[in-house]
Coordinates of C-alpha atoms and ligand atoms in Angstrom, one line a residue:
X40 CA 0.5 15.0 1.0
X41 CA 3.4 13.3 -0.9
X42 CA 4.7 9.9 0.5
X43 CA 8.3 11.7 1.5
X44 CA 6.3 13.6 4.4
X45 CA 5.2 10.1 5.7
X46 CA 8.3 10.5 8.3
X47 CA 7.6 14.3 9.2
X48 CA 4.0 13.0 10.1
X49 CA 5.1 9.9 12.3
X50 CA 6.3 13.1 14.6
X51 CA 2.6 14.1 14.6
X52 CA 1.4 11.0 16.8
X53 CA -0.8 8.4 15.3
X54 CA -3.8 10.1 15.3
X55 CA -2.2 13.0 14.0
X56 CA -0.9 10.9 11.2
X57 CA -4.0 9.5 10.4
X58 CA -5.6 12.9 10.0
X59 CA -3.1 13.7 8.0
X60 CA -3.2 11.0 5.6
X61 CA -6.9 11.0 5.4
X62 CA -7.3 7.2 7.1
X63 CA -10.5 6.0 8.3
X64 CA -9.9 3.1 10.6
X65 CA -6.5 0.9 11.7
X66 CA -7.1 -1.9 13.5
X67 CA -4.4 -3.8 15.4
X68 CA -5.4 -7.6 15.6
X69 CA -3.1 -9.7 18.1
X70 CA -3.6 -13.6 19.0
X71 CA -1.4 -14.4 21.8
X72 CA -2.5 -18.9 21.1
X73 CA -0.6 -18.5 17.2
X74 CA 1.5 -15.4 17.7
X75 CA -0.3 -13.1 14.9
X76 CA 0.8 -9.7 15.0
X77 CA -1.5 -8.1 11.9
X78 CA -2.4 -4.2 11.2
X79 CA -5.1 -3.7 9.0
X80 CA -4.9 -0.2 7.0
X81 CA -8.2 1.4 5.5
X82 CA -7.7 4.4 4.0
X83 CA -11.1 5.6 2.4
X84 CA -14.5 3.7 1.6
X85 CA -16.1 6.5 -0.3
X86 CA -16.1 4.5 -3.4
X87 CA -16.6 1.4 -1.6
X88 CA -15.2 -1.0 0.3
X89 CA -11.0 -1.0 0.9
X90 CA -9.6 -3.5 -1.3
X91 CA -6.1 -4.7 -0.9
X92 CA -3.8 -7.2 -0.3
X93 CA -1.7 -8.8 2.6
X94 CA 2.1 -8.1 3.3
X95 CA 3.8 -10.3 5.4
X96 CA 7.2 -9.1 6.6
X97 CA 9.8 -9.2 9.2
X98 CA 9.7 -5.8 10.0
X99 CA 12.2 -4.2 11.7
X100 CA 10.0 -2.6 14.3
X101 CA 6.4 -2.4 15.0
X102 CA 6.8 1.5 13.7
X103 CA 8.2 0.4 10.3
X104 CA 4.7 -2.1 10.0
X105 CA 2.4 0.5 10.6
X106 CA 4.2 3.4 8.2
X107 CA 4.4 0.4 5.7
X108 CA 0.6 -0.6 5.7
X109 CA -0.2 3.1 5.9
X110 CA 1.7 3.8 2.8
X111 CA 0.4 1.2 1.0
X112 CA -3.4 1.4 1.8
X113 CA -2.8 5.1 0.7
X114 CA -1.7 4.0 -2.4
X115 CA -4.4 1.4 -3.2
X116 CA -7.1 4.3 -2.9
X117 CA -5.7 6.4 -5.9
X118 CA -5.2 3.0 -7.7
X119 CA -8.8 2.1 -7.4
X120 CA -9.7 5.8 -8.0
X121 CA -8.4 6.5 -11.3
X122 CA -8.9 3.0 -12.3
X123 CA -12.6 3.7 -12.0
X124 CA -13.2 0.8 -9.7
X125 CA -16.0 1.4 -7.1
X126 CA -13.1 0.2 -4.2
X127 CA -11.7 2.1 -1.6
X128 CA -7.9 1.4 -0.4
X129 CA -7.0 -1.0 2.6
X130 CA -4.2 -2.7 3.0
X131 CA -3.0 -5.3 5.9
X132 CA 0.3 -6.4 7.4
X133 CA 1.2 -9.2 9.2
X134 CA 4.5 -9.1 11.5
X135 CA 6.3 -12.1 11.2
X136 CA 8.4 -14.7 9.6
X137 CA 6.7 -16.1 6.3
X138 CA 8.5 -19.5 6.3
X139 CA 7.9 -20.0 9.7
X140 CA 5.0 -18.8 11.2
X141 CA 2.6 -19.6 8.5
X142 CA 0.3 -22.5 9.7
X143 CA -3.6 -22.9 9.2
X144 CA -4.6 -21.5 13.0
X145 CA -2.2 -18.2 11.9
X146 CA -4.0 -18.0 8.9
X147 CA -7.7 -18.9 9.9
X148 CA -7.4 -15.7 13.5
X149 CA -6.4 -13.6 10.6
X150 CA -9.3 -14.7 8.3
X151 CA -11.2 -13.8 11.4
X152 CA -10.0 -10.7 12.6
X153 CA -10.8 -9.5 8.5
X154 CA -14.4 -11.5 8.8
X155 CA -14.8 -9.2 12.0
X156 CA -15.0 -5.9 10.2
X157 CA -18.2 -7.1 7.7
X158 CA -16.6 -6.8 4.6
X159 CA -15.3 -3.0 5.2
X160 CA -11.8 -4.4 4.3
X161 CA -11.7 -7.5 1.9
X162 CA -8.0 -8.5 1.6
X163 CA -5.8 -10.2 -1.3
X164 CA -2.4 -11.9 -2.2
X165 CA 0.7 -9.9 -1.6
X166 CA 4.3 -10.5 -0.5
X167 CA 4.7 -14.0 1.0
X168 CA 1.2 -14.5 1.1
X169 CA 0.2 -17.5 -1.6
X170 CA -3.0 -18.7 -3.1
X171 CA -3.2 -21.2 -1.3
X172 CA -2.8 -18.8 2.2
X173 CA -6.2 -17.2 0.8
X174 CA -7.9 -20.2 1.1
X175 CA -7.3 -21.1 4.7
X176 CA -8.6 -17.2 5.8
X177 CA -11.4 -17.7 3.2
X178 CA -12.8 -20.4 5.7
X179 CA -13.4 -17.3 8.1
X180 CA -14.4 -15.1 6.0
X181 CA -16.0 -14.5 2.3
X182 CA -14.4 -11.6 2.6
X183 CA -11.1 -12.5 0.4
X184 CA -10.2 -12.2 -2.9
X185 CA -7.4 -13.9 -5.1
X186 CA -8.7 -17.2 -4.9
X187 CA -7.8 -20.4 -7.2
X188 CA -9.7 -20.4 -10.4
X189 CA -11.0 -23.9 -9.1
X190 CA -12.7 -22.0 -6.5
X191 CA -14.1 -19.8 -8.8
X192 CA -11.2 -16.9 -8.0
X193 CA -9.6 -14.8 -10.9
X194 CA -6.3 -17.1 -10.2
X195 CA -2.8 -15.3 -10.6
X196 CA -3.1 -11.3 -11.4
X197 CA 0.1 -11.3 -13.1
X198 CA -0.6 -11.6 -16.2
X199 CA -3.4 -9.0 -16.1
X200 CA -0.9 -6.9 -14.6
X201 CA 1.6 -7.5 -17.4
X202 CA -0.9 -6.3 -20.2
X203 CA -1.9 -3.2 -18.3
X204 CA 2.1 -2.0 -18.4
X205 CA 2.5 -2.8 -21.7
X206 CA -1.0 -0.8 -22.1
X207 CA 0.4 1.7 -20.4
X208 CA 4.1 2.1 -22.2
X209 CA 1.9 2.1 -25.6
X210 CA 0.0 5.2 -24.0
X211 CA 3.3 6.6 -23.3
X212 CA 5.0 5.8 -26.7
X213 CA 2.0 7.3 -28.1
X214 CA 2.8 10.7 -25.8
X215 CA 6.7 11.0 -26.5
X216 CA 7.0 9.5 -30.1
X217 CA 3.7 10.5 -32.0
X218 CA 3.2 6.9 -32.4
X219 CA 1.9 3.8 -29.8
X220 CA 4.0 1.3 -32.1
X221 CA 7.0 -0.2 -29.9
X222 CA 8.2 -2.1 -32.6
X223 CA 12.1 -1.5 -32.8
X224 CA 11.9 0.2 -29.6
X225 CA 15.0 -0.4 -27.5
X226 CA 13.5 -1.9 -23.9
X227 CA 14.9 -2.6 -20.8
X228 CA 12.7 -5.0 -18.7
X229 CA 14.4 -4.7 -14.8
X230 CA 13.2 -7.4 -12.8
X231 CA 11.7 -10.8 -14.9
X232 CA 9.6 -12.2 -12.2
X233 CA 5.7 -13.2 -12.3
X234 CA 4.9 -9.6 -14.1
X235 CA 8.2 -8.9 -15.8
X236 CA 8.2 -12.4 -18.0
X237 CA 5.0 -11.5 -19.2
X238 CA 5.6 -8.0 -20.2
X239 CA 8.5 -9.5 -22.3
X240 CA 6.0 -11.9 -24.0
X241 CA 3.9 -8.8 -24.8
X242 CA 7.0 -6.6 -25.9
X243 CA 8.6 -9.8 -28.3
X244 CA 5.3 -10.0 -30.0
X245 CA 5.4 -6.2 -31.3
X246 CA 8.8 -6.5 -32.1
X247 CA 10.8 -4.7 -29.6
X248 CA 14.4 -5.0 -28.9
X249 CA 14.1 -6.7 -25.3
X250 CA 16.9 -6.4 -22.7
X251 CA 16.7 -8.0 -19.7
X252 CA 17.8 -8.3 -15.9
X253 CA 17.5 -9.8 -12.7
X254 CA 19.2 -10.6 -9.3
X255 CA 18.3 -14.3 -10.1
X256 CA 20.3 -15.6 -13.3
X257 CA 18.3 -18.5 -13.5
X258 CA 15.3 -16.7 -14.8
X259 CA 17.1 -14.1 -16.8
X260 CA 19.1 -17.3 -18.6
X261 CA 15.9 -19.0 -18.8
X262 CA 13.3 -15.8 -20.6
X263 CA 16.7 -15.1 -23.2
X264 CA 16.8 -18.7 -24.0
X265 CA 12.8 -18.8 -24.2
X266 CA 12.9 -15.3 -26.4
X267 CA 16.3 -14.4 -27.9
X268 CA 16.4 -11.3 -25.7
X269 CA 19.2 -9.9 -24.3
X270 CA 20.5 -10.4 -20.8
X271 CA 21.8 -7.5 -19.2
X272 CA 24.4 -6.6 -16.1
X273 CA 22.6 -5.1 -12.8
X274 CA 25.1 -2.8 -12.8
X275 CA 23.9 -1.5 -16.3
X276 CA 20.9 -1.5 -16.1
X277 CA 20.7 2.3 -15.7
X278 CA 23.2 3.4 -18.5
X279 CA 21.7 1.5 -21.2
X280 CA 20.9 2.9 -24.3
X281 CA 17.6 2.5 -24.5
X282 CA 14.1 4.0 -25.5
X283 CA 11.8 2.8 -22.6
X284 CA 12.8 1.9 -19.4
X285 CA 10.5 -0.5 -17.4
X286 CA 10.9 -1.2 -13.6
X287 CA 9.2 -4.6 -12.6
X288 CA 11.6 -5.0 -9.7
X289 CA 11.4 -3.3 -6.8
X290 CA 10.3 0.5 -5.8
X291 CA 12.7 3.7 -5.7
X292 CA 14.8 2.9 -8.4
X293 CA 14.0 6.5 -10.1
X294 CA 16.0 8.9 -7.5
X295 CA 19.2 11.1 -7.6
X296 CA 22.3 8.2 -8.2
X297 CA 19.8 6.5 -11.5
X298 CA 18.2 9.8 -12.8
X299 CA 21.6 11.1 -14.3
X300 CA 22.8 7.9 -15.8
X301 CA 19.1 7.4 -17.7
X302 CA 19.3 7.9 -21.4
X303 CA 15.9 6.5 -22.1
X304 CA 12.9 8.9 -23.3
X305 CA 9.9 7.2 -21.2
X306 CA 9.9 4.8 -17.9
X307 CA 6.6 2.4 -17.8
X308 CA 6.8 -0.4 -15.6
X309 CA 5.1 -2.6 -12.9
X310 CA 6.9 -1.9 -9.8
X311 CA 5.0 0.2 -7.1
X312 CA 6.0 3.3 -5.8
X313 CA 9.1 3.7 -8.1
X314 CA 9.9 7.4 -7.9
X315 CA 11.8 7.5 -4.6
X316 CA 10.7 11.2 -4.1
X317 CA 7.2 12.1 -6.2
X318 CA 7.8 15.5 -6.2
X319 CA 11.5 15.9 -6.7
X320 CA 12.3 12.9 -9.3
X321 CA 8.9 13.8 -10.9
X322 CA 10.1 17.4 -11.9
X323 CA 13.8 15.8 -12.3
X324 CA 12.1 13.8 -15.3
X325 CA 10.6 16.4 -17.2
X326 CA 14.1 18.3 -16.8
X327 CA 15.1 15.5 -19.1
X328 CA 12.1 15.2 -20.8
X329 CA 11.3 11.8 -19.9
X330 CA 7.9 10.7 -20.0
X331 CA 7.3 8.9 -17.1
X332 CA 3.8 6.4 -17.0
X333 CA 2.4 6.9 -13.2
X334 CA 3.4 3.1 -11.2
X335 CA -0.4 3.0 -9.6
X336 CA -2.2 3.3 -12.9
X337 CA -0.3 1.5 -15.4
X338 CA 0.3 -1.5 -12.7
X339 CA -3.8 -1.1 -12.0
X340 CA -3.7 -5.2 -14.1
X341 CA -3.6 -7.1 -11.0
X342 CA -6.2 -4.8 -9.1
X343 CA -8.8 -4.5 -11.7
X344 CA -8.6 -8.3 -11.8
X345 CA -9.1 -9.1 -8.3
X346 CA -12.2 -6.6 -8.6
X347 CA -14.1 -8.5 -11.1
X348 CA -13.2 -11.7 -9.0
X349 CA -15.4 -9.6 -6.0
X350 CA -17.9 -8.5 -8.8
X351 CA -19.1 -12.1 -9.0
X352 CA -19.2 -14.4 -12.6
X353 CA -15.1 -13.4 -13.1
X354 CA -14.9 -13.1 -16.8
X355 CA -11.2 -13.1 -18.0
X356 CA -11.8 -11.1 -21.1
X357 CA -14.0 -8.5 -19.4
X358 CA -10.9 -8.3 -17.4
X359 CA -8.9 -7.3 -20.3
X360 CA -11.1 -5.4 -21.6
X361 CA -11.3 -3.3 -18.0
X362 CA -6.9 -3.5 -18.5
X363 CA -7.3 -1.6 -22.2
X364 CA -8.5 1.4 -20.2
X365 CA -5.6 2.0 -19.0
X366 CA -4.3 3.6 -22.3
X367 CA -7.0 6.1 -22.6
X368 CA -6.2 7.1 -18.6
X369 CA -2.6 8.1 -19.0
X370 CA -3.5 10.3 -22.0
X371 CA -6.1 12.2 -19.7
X372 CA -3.2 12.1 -17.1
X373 CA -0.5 13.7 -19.8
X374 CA -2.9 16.4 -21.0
X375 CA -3.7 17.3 -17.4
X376 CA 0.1 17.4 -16.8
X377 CA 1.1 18.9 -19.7
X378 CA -1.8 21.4 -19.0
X379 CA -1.4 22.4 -15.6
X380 CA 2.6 22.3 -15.6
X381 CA 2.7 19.7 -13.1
X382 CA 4.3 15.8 -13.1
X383 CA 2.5 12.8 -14.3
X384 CA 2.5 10.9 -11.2
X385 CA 0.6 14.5 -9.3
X386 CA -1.7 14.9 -12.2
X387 CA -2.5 10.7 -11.5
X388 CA -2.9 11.8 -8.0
X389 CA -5.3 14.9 -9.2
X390 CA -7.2 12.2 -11.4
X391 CA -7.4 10.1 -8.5
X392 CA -8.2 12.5 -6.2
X393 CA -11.3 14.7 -8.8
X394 CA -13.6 11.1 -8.9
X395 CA -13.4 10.3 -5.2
X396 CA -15.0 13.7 -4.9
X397 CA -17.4 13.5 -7.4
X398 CA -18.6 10.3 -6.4
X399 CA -18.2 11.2 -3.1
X400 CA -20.8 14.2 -3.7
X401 CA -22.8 11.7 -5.3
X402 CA -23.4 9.5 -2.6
X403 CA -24.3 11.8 -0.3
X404 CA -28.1 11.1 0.2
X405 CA -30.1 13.7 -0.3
Ligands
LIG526 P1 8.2 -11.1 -8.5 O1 8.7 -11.3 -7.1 O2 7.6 -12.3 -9.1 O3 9.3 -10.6 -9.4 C1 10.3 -9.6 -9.1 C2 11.6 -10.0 -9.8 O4 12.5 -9.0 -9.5 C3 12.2 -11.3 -9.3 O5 12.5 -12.1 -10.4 C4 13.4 -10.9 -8.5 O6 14.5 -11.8 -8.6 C5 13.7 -9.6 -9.3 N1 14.6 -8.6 -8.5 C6 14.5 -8.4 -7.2 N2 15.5 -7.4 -6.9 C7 16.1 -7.1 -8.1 C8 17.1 -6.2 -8.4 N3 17.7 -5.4 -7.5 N4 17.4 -6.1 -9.8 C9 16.8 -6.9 -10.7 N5 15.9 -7.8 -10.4 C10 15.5 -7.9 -9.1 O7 7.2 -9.9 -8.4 P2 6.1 -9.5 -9.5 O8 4.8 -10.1 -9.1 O9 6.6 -9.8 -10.9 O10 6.0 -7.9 -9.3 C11 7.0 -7.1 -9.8 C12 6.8 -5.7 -9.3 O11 5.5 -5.2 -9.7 C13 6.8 -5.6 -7.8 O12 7.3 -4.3 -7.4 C14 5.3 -5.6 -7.4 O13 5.1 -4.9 -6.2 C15 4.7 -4.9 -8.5 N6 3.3 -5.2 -8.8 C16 3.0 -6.5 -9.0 C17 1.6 -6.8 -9.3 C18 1.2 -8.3 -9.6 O14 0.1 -8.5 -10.1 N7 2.1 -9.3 -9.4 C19 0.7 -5.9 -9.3 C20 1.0 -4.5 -9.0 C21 2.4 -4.2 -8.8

């Protein structure tokens, strides 16, 4: 079931919902003494346990938490899935204002409300949620990943993330042009945050014509100063004349006002969930023969990373090494596209989807 439906199913009840979006478990964890308000999301533990991070947000409504952290731990199954990680897909939420609310008791009753479910769900970094946050719940539970290097944690994912997009737009390169080289290739980086800046790094050092943008000029003036690249308009961003096309921004920038403007020939980029409609801007992009890299597996970097932290004896270059497969899983993804007439990011899903079976069927003692 495509994300779109998430409202239809809301109508369904929660059960309903959860039936319908194949959860196994969501547990609501409240502490009236520091005011945490946290849903914890886990979407399927056939390949093992639900790995993913924590959101912290001022949602709008209780409603909007839960279809968030329902979304998302959706979304971290098929990640670990096709990245061949033995991880299910959890997620958690916490409802609440990040510059505020924040202190070590708030943190520690979350750490313990994720202690209490024995390692079923072990949680990360994600928006508003810092390093150093990991290490107050990590004194409830071992069950956390996303630690400081010091502590013997994989450190900042970024970077890891970074590769496995530029990984992934080589893939991609290698599908539309006949050839993986992006040297002279006309790129627009959207978004130059902790992923973004080191995509650029990646995309300099082949030789690619970089353009740039971001909401914050300070970092776009900074990254053209550091590279020679070339800053580019918000408003433009869409238009440009470009090859490739890279969200590292924010989602559901691929919909019905951006598709017509696009004149580039692939989109690869970090930023998750960026086809507002999976189905509809999917088929919209082969209309105009775009090749578009599925978000969940080229953006895979950070996850894989966090894995090997859990794995034990973190090994950066194994890490890499994990972040070069990548490539050879978007190929399998186009010639399953190509193959059965159906858009990359379905035939990602179908990937996805095919090994939690198998291994699934594996696992089944016998
Ligand atoms: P970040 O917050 O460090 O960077 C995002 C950048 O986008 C910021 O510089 C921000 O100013 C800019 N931005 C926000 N709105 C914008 C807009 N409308 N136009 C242009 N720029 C805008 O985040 P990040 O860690 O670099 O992640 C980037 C994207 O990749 C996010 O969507 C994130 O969910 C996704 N992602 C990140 C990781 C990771 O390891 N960090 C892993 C998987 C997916």
């Amino acid at each position: 079931m495509e994300i779109k439906e998430l409202a239809k199913v809301e109508q369904a009840g929660l059960f309903g919902t959860l039936t319908q979006l194949g959860h196994e478990q969501v547990v609501f964890c409240y502490d009236e003494a520091t005011g945490l308000k946290s849903i914890i999301a886990i979407h399927n533990t056939t390949l093992g346990p639900a790995l993913g991070g924590t959101r912290m947000w001022n949602y709008a409504s209780e409603q909007d938490a839960l279809t968030d952290v329902l979304r998302l731990s959706r979304g971290m199954t098929f990640k670990a899935a096709i990245s061949g990680l033995n991880l299910g897909g959890g997620k958690a939420v916490i409802i609440g204002d990040a510059r505020t609310m924040k202190t070590e008791a708030f943190l520690r009753r979350f750490g313990k409300f994720v202690n209490s479910l024995n390692g079923k769900y072990i949680t990360a970094e994600d928006v508003n949620m810092k390093t150093s946050d990991m290490e107050y719940i990590h004194m409830e539970t071992n069950h956390v990943t996303g630690l400081p290097e010091s502590m013997g944690g994989g450190g900042d994912p970024s970077p890891v993330t970074a590769y496995g997009t530029y990984v992934g737009m080589k893939a991609s390169a290698k599908k539309q042009y006949g050839t993986d080289s992006l040297n002279g290739k006309r790129i627009m980086v959207q978004g130059v945050g902790q992923v973004g800046m080191h995509l650029v790094e990646y995309l300099v050092k082949e030789n690619a014509k970089v353009f740039i943008s971001d909401i914050s000029e300070e970092k776009v003036k900074a990254l053209a100063k550091k590279h020679g690249v070339t800053m580019v308009n918000q408003d433009d961003v869409y238009s440009m004349d470009v090859d490739i096309y890279a969200p590292c921004a924010l989602g559901a920038t691929i919909n019905d006002d951006t598709i017509p403007q696009l004149k580039c020939s692939i989109i690869a980029g970090a930023a998750n969930n960026q086809l507002k409609d999976e189905v509809k801007h999917g088929y919209m992009l082969i209309d105009r023969s775009i090749t578009y890299a599925p978000d969940f597996l080229i953006n895979a970097g950070g996850l894989i990373n966090v894995y090997n932290e859990y794995l034990g004896n973190y090994n950066r270059e194994r890490v890499f090494a994990h972040a070069d497969k990548i490539y050879d899983t978007c190929m399998k993804v186009f010639r399953l596209a190509e193959k059965e007439k159906i858009n990359n990011q379905e035939a990602a899903i179908r990937v996805a989807e095919e090994r939690i079976e198998a291994i699934g069927r594996v696992r089944i003692p016998r």
